PDB file of C-alpha atoms and ligand atoms in Angstrom:
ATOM      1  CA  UNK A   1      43.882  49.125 144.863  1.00 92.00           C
ATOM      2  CA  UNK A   2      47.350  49.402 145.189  1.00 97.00           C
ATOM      3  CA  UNK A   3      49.585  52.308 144.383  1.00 97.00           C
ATOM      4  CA  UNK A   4      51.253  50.787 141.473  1.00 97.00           C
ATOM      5  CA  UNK A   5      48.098  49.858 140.066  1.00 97.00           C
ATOM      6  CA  UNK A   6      46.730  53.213 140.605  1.00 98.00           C
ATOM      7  CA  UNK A   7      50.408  54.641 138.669  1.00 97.00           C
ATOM      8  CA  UNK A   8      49.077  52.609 135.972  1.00 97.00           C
ATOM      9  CA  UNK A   9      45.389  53.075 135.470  1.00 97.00           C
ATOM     10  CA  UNK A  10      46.272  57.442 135.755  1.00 98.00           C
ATOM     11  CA  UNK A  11      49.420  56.509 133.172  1.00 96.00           C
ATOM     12  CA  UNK A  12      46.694  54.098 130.961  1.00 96.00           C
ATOM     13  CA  UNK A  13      44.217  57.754 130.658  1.00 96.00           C
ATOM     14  CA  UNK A  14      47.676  59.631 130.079  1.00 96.00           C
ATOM     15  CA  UNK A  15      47.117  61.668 133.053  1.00 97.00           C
ATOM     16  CA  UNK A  16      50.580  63.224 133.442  1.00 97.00           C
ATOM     17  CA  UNK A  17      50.445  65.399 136.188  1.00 98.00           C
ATOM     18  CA  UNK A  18      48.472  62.718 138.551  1.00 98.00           C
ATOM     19  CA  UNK A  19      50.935  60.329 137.241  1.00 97.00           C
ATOM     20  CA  UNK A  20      53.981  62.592 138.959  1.00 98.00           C
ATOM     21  CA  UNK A  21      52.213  62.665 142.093  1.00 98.00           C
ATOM     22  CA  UNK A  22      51.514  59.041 142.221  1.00 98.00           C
ATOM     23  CA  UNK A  23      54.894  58.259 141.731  1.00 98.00           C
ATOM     24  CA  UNK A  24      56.418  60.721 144.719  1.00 98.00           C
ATOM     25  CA  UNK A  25      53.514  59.439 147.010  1.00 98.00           C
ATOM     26  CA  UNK A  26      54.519  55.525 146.041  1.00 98.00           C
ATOM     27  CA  UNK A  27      58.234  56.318 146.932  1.00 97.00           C
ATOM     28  CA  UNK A  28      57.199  58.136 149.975  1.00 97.00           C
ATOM     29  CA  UNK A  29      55.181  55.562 151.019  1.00 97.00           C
ATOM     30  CA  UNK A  30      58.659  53.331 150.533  1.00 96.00           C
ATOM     31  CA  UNK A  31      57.568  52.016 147.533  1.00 97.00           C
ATOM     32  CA  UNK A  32      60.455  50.548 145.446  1.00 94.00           C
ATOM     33  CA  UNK A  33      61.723  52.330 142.497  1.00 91.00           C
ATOM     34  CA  UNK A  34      61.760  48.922 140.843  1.00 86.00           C
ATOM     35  CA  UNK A  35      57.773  48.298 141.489  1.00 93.00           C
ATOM     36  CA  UNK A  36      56.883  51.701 140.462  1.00 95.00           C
ATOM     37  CA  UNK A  37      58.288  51.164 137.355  1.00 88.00           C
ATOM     38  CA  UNK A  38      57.228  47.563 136.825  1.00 87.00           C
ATOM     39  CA  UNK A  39      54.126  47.116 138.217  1.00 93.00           C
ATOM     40  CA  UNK A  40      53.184  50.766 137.737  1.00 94.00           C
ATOM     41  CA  UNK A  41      54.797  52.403 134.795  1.00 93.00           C
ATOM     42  CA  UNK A  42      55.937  49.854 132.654  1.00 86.00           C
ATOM     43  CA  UNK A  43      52.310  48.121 133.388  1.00 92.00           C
ATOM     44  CA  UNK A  44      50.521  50.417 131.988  1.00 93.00           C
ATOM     45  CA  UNK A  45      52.326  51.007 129.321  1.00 90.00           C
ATOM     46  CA  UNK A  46      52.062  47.272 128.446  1.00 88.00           C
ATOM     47  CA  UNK A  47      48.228  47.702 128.558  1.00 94.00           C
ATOM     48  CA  UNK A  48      48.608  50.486 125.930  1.00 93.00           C
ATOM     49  CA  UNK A  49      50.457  48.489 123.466  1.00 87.00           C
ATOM     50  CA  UNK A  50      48.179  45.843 123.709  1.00 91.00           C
ATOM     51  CA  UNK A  51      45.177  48.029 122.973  1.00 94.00           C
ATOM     52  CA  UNK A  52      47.242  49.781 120.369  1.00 91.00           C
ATOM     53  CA  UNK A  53      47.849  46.743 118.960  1.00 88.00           C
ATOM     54  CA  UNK A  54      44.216  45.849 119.315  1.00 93.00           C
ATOM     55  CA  UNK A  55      43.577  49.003 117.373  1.00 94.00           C
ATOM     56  CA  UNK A  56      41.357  49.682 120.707  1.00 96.00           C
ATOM     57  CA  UNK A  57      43.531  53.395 121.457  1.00 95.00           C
ATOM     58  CA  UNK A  58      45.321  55.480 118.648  1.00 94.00           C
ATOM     59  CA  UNK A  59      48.685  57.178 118.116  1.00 92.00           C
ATOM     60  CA  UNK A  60      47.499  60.163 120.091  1.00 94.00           C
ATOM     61  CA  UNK A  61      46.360  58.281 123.421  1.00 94.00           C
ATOM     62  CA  UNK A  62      49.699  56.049 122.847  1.00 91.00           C
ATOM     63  CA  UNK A  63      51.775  59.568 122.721  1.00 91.00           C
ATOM     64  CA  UNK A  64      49.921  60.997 125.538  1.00 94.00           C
ATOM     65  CA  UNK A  65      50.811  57.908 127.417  1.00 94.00           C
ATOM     66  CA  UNK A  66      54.266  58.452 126.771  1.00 88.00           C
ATOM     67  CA  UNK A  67      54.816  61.215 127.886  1.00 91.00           C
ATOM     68  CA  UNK A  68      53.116  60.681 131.526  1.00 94.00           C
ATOM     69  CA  UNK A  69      55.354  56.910 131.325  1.00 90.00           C
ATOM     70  CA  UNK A  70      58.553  59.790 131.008  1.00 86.00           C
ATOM     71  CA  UNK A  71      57.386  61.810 133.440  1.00 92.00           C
ATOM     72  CA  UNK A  72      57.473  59.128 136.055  1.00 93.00           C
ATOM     73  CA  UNK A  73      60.513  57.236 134.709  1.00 87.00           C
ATOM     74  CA  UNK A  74      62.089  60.976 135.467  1.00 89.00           C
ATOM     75  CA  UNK A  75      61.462  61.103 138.820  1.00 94.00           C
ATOM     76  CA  UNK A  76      62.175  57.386 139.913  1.00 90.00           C
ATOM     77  CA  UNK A  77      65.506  57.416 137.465  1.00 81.00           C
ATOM     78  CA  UNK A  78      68.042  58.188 140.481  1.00 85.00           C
ATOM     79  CA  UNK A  79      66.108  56.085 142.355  1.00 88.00           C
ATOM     80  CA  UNK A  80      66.554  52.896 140.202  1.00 80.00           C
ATOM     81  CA  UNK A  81      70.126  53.881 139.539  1.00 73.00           C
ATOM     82  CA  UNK A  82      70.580  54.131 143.652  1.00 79.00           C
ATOM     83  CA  UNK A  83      68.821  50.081 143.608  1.00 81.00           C
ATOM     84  CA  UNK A  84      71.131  49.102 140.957  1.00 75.00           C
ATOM     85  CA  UNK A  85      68.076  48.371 138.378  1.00 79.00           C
ATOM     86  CA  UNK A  86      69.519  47.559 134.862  1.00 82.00           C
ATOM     87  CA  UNK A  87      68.094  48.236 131.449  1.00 85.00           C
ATOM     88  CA  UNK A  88      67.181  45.180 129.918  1.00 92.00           C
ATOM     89  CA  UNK A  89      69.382  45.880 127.247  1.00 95.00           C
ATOM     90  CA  UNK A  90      70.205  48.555 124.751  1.00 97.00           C
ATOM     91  CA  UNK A  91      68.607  49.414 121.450  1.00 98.00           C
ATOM     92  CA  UNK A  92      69.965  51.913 118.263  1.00 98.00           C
ATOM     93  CA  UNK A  93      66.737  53.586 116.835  1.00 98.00           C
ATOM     94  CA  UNK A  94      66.269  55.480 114.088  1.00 98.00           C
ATOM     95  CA  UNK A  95      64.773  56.510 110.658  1.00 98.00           C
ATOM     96  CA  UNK A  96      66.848  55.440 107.501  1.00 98.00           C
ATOM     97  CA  UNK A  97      68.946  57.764 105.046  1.00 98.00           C
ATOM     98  CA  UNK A  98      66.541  60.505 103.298  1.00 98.00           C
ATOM     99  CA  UNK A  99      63.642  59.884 105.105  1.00 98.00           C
ATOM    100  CA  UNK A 100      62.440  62.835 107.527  1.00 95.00           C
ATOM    101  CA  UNK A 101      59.281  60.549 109.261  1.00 94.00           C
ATOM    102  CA  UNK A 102      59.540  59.958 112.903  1.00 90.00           C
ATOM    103  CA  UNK A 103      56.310  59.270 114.406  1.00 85.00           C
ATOM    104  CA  UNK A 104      56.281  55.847 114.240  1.00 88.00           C
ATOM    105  CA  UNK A 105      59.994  55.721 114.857  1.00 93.00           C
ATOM    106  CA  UNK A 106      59.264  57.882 118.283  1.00 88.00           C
ATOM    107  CA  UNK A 107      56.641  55.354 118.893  1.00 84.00           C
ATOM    108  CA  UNK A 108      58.727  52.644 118.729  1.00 92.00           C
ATOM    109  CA  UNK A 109      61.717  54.097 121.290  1.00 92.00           C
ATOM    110  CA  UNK A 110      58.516  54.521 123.792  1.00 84.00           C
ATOM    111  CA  UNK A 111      57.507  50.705 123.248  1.00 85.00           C
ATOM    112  CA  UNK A 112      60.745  49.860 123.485  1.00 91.00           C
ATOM    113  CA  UNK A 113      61.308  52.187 126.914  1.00 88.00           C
ATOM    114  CA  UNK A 114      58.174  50.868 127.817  1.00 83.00           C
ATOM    115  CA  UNK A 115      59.452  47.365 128.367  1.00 87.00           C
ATOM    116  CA  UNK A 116      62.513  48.459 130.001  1.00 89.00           C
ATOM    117  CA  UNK A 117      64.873  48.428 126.820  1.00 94.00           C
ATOM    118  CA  UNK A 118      67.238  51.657 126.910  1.00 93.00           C
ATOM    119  CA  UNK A 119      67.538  53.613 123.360  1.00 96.00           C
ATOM    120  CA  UNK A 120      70.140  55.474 121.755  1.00 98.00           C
ATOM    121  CA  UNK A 121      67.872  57.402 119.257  1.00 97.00           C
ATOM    122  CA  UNK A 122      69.890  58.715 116.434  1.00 98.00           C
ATOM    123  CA  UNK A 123      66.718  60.500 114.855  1.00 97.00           C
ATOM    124  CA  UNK A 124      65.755  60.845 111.188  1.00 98.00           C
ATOM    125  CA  UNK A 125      67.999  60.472 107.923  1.00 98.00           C
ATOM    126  CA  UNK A 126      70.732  58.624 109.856  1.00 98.00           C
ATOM    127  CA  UNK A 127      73.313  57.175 107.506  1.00 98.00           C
ATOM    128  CA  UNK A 128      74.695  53.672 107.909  1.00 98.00           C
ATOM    129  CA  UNK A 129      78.508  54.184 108.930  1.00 98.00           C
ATOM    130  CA  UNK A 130      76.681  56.944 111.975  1.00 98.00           C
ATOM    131  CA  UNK A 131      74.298  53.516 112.925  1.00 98.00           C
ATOM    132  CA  UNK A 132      77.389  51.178 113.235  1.00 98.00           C
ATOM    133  CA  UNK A 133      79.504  53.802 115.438  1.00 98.00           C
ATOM    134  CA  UNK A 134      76.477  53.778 117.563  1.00 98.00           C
ATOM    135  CA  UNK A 135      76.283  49.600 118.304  1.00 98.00           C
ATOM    136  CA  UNK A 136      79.987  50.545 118.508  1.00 97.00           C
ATOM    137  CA  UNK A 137      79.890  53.014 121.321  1.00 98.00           C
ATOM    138  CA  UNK A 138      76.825  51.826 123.305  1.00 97.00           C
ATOM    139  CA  UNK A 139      77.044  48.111 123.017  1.00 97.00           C
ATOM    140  CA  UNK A 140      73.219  47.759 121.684  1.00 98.00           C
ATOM    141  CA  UNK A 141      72.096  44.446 120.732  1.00 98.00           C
ATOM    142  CA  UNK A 142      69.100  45.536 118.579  1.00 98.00           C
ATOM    143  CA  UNK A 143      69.362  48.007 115.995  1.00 98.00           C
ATOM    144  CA  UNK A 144      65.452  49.438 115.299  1.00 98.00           C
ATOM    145  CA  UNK A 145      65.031  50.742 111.690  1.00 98.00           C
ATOM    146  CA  UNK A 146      62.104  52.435 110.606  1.00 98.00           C
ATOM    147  CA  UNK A 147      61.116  54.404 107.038  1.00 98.00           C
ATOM    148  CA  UNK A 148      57.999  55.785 105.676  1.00 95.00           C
ATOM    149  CA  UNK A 149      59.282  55.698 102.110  1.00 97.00           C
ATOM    150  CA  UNK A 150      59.301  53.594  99.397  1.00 97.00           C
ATOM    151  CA  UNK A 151      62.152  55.058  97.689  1.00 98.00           C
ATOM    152  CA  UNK A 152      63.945  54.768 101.705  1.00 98.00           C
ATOM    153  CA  UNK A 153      63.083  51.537 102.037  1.00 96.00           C
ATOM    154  CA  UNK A 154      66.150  50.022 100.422  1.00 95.00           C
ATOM    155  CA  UNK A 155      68.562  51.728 103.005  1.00 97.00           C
ATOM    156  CA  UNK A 156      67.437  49.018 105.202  1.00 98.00           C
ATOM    157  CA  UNK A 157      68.906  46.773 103.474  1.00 98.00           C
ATOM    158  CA  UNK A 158      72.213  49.243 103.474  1.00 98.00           C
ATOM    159  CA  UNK A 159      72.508  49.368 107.288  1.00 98.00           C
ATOM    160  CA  UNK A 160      72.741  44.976 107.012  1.00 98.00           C
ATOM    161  CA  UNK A 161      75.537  45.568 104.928  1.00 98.00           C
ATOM    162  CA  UNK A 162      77.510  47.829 105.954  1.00 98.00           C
ATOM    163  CA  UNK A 163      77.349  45.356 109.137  1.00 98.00           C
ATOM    164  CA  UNK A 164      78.510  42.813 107.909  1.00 98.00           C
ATOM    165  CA  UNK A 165      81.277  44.631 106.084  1.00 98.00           C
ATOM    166  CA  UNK A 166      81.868  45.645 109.060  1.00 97.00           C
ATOM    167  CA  UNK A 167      82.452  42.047 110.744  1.00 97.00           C
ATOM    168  CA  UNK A 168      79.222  42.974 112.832  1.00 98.00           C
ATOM    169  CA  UNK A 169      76.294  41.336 111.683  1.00 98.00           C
ATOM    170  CA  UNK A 170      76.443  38.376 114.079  1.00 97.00           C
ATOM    171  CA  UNK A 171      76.220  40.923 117.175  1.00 96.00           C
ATOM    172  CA  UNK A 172      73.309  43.012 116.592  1.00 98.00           C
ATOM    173  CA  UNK A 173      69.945  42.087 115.757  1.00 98.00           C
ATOM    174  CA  UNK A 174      68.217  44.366 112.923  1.00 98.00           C
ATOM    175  CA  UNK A 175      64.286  44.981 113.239  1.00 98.00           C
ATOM    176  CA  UNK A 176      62.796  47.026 110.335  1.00 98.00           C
ATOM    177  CA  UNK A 177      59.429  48.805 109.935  1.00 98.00           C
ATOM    178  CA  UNK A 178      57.751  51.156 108.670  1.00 96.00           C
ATOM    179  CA  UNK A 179      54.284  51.547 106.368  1.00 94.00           C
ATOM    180  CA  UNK A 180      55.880  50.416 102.794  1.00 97.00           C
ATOM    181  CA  UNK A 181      57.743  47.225 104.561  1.00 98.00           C
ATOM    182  CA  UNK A 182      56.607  43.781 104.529  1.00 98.00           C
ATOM    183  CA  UNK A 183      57.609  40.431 106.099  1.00 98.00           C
ATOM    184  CA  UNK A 184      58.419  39.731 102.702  1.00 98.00           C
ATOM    185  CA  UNK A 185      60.741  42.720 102.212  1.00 98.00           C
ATOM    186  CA  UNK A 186      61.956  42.021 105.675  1.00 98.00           C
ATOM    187  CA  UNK A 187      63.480  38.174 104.411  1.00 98.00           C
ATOM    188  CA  UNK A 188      64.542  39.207 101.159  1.00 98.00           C
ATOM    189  CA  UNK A 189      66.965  41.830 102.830  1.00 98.00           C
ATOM    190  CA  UNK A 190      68.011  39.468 105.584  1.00 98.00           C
ATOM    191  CA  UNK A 191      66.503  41.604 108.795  1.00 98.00           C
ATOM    192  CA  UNK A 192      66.158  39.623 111.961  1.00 98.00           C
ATOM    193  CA  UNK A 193      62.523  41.131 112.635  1.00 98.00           C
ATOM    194  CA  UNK A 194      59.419  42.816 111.086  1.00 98.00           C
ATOM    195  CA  UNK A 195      56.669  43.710 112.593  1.00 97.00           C
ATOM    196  CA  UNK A 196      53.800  45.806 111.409  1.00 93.00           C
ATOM    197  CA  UNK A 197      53.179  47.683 114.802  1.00 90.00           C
ATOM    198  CA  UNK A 198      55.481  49.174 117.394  1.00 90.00           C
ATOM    199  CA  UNK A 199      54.107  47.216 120.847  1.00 84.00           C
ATOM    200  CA  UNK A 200      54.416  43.782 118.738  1.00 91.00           C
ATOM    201  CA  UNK A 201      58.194  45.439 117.889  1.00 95.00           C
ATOM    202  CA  UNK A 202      58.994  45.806 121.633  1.00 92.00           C
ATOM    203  CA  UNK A 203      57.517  42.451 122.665  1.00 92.00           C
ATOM    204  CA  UNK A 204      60.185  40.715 119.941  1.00 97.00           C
ATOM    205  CA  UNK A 205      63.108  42.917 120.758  1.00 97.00           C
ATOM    206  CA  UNK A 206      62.426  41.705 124.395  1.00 94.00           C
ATOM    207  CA  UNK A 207      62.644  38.402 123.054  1.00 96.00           C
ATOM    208  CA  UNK A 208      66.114  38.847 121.898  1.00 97.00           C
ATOM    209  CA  UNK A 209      67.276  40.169 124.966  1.00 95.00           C
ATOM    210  CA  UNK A 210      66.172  37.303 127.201  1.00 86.00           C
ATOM    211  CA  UNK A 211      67.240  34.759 124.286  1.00 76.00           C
TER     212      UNK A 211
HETATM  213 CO1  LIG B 301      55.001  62.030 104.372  1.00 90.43          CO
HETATM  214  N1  LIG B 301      54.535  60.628 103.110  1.00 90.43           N
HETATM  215  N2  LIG B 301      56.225  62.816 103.028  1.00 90.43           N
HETATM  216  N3  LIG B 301      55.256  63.439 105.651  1.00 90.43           N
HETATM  217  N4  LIG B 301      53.568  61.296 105.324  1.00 90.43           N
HETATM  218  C1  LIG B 301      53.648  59.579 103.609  1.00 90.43           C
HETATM  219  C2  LIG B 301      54.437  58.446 104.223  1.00 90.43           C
HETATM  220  C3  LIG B 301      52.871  59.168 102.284  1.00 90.43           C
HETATM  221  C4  LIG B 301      52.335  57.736 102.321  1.00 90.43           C
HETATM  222  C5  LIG B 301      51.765  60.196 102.010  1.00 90.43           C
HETATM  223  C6  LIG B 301      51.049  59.946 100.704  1.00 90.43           C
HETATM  224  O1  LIG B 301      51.534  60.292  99.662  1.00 90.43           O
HETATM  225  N5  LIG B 301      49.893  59.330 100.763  1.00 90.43           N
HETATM  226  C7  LIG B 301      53.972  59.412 101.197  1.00 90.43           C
HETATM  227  C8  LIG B 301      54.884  58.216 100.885  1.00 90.43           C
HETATM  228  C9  LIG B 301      54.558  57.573  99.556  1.00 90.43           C
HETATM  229  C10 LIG B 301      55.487  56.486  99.239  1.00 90.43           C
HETATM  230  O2  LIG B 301      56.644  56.480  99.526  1.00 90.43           O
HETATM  231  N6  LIG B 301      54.921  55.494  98.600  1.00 90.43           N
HETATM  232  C11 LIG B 301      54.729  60.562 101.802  1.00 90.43           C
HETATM  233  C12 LIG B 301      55.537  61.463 101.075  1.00 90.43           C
HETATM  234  C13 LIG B 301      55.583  61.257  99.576  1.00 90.43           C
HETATM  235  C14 LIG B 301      56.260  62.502 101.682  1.00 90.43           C
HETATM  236  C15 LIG B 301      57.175  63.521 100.997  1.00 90.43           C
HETATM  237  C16 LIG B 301      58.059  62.985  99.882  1.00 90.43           C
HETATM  238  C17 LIG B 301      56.248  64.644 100.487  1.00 90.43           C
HETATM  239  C18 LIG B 301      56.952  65.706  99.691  1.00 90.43           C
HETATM  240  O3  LIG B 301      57.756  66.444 100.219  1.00 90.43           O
HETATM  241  N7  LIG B 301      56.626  65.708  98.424  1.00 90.43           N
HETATM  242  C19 LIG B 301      58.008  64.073 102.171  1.00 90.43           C
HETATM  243  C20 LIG B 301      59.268  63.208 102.381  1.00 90.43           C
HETATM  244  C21 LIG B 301      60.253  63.867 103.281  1.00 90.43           C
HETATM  245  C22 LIG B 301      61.352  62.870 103.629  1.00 90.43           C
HETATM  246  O4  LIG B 301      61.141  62.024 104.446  1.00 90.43           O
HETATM  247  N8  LIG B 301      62.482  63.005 102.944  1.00 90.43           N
HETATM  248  C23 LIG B 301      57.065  63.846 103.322  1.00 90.43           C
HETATM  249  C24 LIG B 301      57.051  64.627 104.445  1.00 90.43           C
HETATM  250  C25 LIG B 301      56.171  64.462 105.516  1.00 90.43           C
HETATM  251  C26 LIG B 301      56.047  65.427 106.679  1.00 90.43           C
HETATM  252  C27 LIG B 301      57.385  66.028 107.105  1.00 90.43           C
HETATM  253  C28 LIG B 301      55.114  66.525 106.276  1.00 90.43           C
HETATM  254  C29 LIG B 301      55.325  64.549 107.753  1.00 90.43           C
HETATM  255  C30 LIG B 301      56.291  63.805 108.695  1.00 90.43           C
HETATM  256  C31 LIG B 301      56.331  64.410 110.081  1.00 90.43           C
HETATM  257  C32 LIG B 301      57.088  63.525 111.022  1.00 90.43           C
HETATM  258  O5  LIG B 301      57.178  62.336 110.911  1.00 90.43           O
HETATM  259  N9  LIG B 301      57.604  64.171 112.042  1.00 90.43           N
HETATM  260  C33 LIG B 301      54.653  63.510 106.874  1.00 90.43           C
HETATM  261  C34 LIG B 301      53.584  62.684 107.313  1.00 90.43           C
HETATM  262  C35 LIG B 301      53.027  62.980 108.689  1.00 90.43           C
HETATM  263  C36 LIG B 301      53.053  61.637 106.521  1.00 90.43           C
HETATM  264  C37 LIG B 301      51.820  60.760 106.777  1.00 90.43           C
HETATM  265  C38 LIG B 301      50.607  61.669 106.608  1.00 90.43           C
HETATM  266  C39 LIG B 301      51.724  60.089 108.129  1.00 90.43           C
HETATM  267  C40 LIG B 301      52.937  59.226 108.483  1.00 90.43           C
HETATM  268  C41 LIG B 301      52.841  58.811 109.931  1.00 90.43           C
HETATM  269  O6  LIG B 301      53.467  59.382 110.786  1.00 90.43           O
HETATM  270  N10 LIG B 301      51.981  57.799 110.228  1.00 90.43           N
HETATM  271  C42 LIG B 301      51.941  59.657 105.644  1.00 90.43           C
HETATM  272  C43 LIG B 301      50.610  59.297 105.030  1.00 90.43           C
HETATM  273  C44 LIG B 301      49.848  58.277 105.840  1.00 90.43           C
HETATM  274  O7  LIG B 301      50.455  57.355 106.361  1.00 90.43           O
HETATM  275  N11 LIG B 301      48.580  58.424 105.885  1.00 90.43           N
HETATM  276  C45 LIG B 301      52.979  60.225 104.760  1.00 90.43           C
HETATM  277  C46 LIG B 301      51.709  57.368 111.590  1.00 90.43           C
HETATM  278  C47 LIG B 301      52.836  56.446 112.097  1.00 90.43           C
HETATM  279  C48 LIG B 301      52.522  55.986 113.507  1.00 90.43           C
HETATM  280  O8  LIG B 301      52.889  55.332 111.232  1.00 90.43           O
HETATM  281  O9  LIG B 301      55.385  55.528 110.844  1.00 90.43           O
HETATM  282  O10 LIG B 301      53.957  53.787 109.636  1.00 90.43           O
HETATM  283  P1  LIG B 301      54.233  54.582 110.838  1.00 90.43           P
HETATM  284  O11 LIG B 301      54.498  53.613 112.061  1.00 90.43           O
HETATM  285  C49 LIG B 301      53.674  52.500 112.293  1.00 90.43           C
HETATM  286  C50 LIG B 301      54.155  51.215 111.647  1.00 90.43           C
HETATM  287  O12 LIG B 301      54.636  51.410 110.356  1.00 90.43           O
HETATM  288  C51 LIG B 301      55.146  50.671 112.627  1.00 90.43           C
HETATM  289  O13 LIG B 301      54.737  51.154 113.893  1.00 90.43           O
HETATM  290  C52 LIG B 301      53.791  52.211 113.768  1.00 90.43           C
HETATM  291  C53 LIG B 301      52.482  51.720 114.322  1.00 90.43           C
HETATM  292  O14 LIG B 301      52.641  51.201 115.580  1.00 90.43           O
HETATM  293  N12 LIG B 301      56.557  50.959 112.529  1.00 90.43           N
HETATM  294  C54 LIG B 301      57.475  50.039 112.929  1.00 90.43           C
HETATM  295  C55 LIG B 301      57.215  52.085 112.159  1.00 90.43           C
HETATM  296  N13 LIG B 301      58.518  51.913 112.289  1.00 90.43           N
HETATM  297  C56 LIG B 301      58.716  50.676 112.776  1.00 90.43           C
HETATM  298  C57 LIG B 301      59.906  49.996 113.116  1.00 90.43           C
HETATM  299  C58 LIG B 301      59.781  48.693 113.598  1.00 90.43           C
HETATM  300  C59 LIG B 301      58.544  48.072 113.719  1.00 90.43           C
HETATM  301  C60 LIG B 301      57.368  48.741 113.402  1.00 90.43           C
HETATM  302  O15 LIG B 301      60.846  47.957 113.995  1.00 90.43           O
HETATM  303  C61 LIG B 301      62.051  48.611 114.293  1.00 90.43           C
END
């Protein structure tokens, strides 16, 4: 088996620490920064959204995952800076105005690491004008909204606004989710995305970075 597979079964069981050393061996070895993370990091972590998806793993294995996929992405970072290895793109994430949840939001930024998509998390209860600065600033051509709420729900449909009072609607694209939000809600607020799960989130917000 190769190393990169081996990076990606230990990161699959969430095995942190074996994870680490896998990664220092691989680049010892001369292993690319660019393959670890690839075929070893972001691998794996592809395998866990599936079977998150799948409803095969839960939000525990998915966060223990995580945190082994940052513990290698930590050690190969100067590495893939050194190669000249680019983000796919850049994402805002965050939980709406008045709403303190931020699992599912965290989960999210890791899907969204996962496939290589850099995030500028703003955290929880993040107004709209402090979203906009944000696309402003970084560039980000997905904004990823997330609320737990029903009564936060709405602010969704605040952020879309104040974009396009802005004159920035055209230049982002605005995913929303969350347990109370719907495909439905999604359209009648004029989001570019729902999904109900965070891998199927990162496998659409790839989408708009390679459309
Ligand atoms: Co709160 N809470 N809570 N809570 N809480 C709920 C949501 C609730 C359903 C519980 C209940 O009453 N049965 C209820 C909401 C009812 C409603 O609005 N209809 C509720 C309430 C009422 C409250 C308070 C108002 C309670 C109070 O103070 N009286 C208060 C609100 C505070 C605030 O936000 N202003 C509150 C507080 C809290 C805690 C702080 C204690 C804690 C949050 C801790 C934290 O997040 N760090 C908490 C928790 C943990 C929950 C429950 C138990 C679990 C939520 C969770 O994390 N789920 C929840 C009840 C439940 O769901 N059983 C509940 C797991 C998480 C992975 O799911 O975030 O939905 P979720 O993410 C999913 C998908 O939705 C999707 O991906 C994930 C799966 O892959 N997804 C996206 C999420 N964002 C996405 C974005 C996308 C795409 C997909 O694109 C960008």
């Amino acid at each position: 088996m190769s190393i990169t597979n081996e990076i990606s079964l230990a990161l699959q069981k969430g095995k942190r620490a074996q994870v680490q050393e896998l990664v220092k061996k691989a680049l010892e070895e001369g292993v690319s920064a660019k393959a670890i993370l690839n075929e070893g990091l972001i691998a794996g972590m592809s395998e866990v959204g599936e079977k998150f998806k799948n409803n095969e793993v839960y939000v525990p294995e998915v966060l223990i995952a995580a945190r082994a996929m940052n513990a290698g992405t930590a050690i190969i970072k100067p590495y893939l800076a050194a190669e000249g290895v680019e983000p796919v793109g850049k994402a805002v994430v965050c939980t709406v105005r008045g709403d303190l949840h931020d699992i599912g939001k965290n989960l999210v930024k890791m899907m969204f690491e996962g496939v290589g998509i850099e995030c500028i998390d703003l955290g929880v209860d993040v107004e709209a004008d402090k979203i906009i600065e944000a696309v402003k600033e970084s560039g980000a051509k997905v904004i990823g909204l997330s609320s737990l709420l029903t009564t936060t729900m709405v602010y969704h449909a605040e952020v879309i606004k104040a974009l396009e009072a802005a004159g920035m609607r055209d230049q982002v694209k605005v995913m929303i989710g969350g347990a109370p939000v719907t495909q439905e809600f999604a359209d009648e607020i004029g989001a570019d995305a729902y999904t109900s799960d965070a891998a199927s989130a990162a496998d659409v917000a790839l989408s708009f970075f390679k459309n």
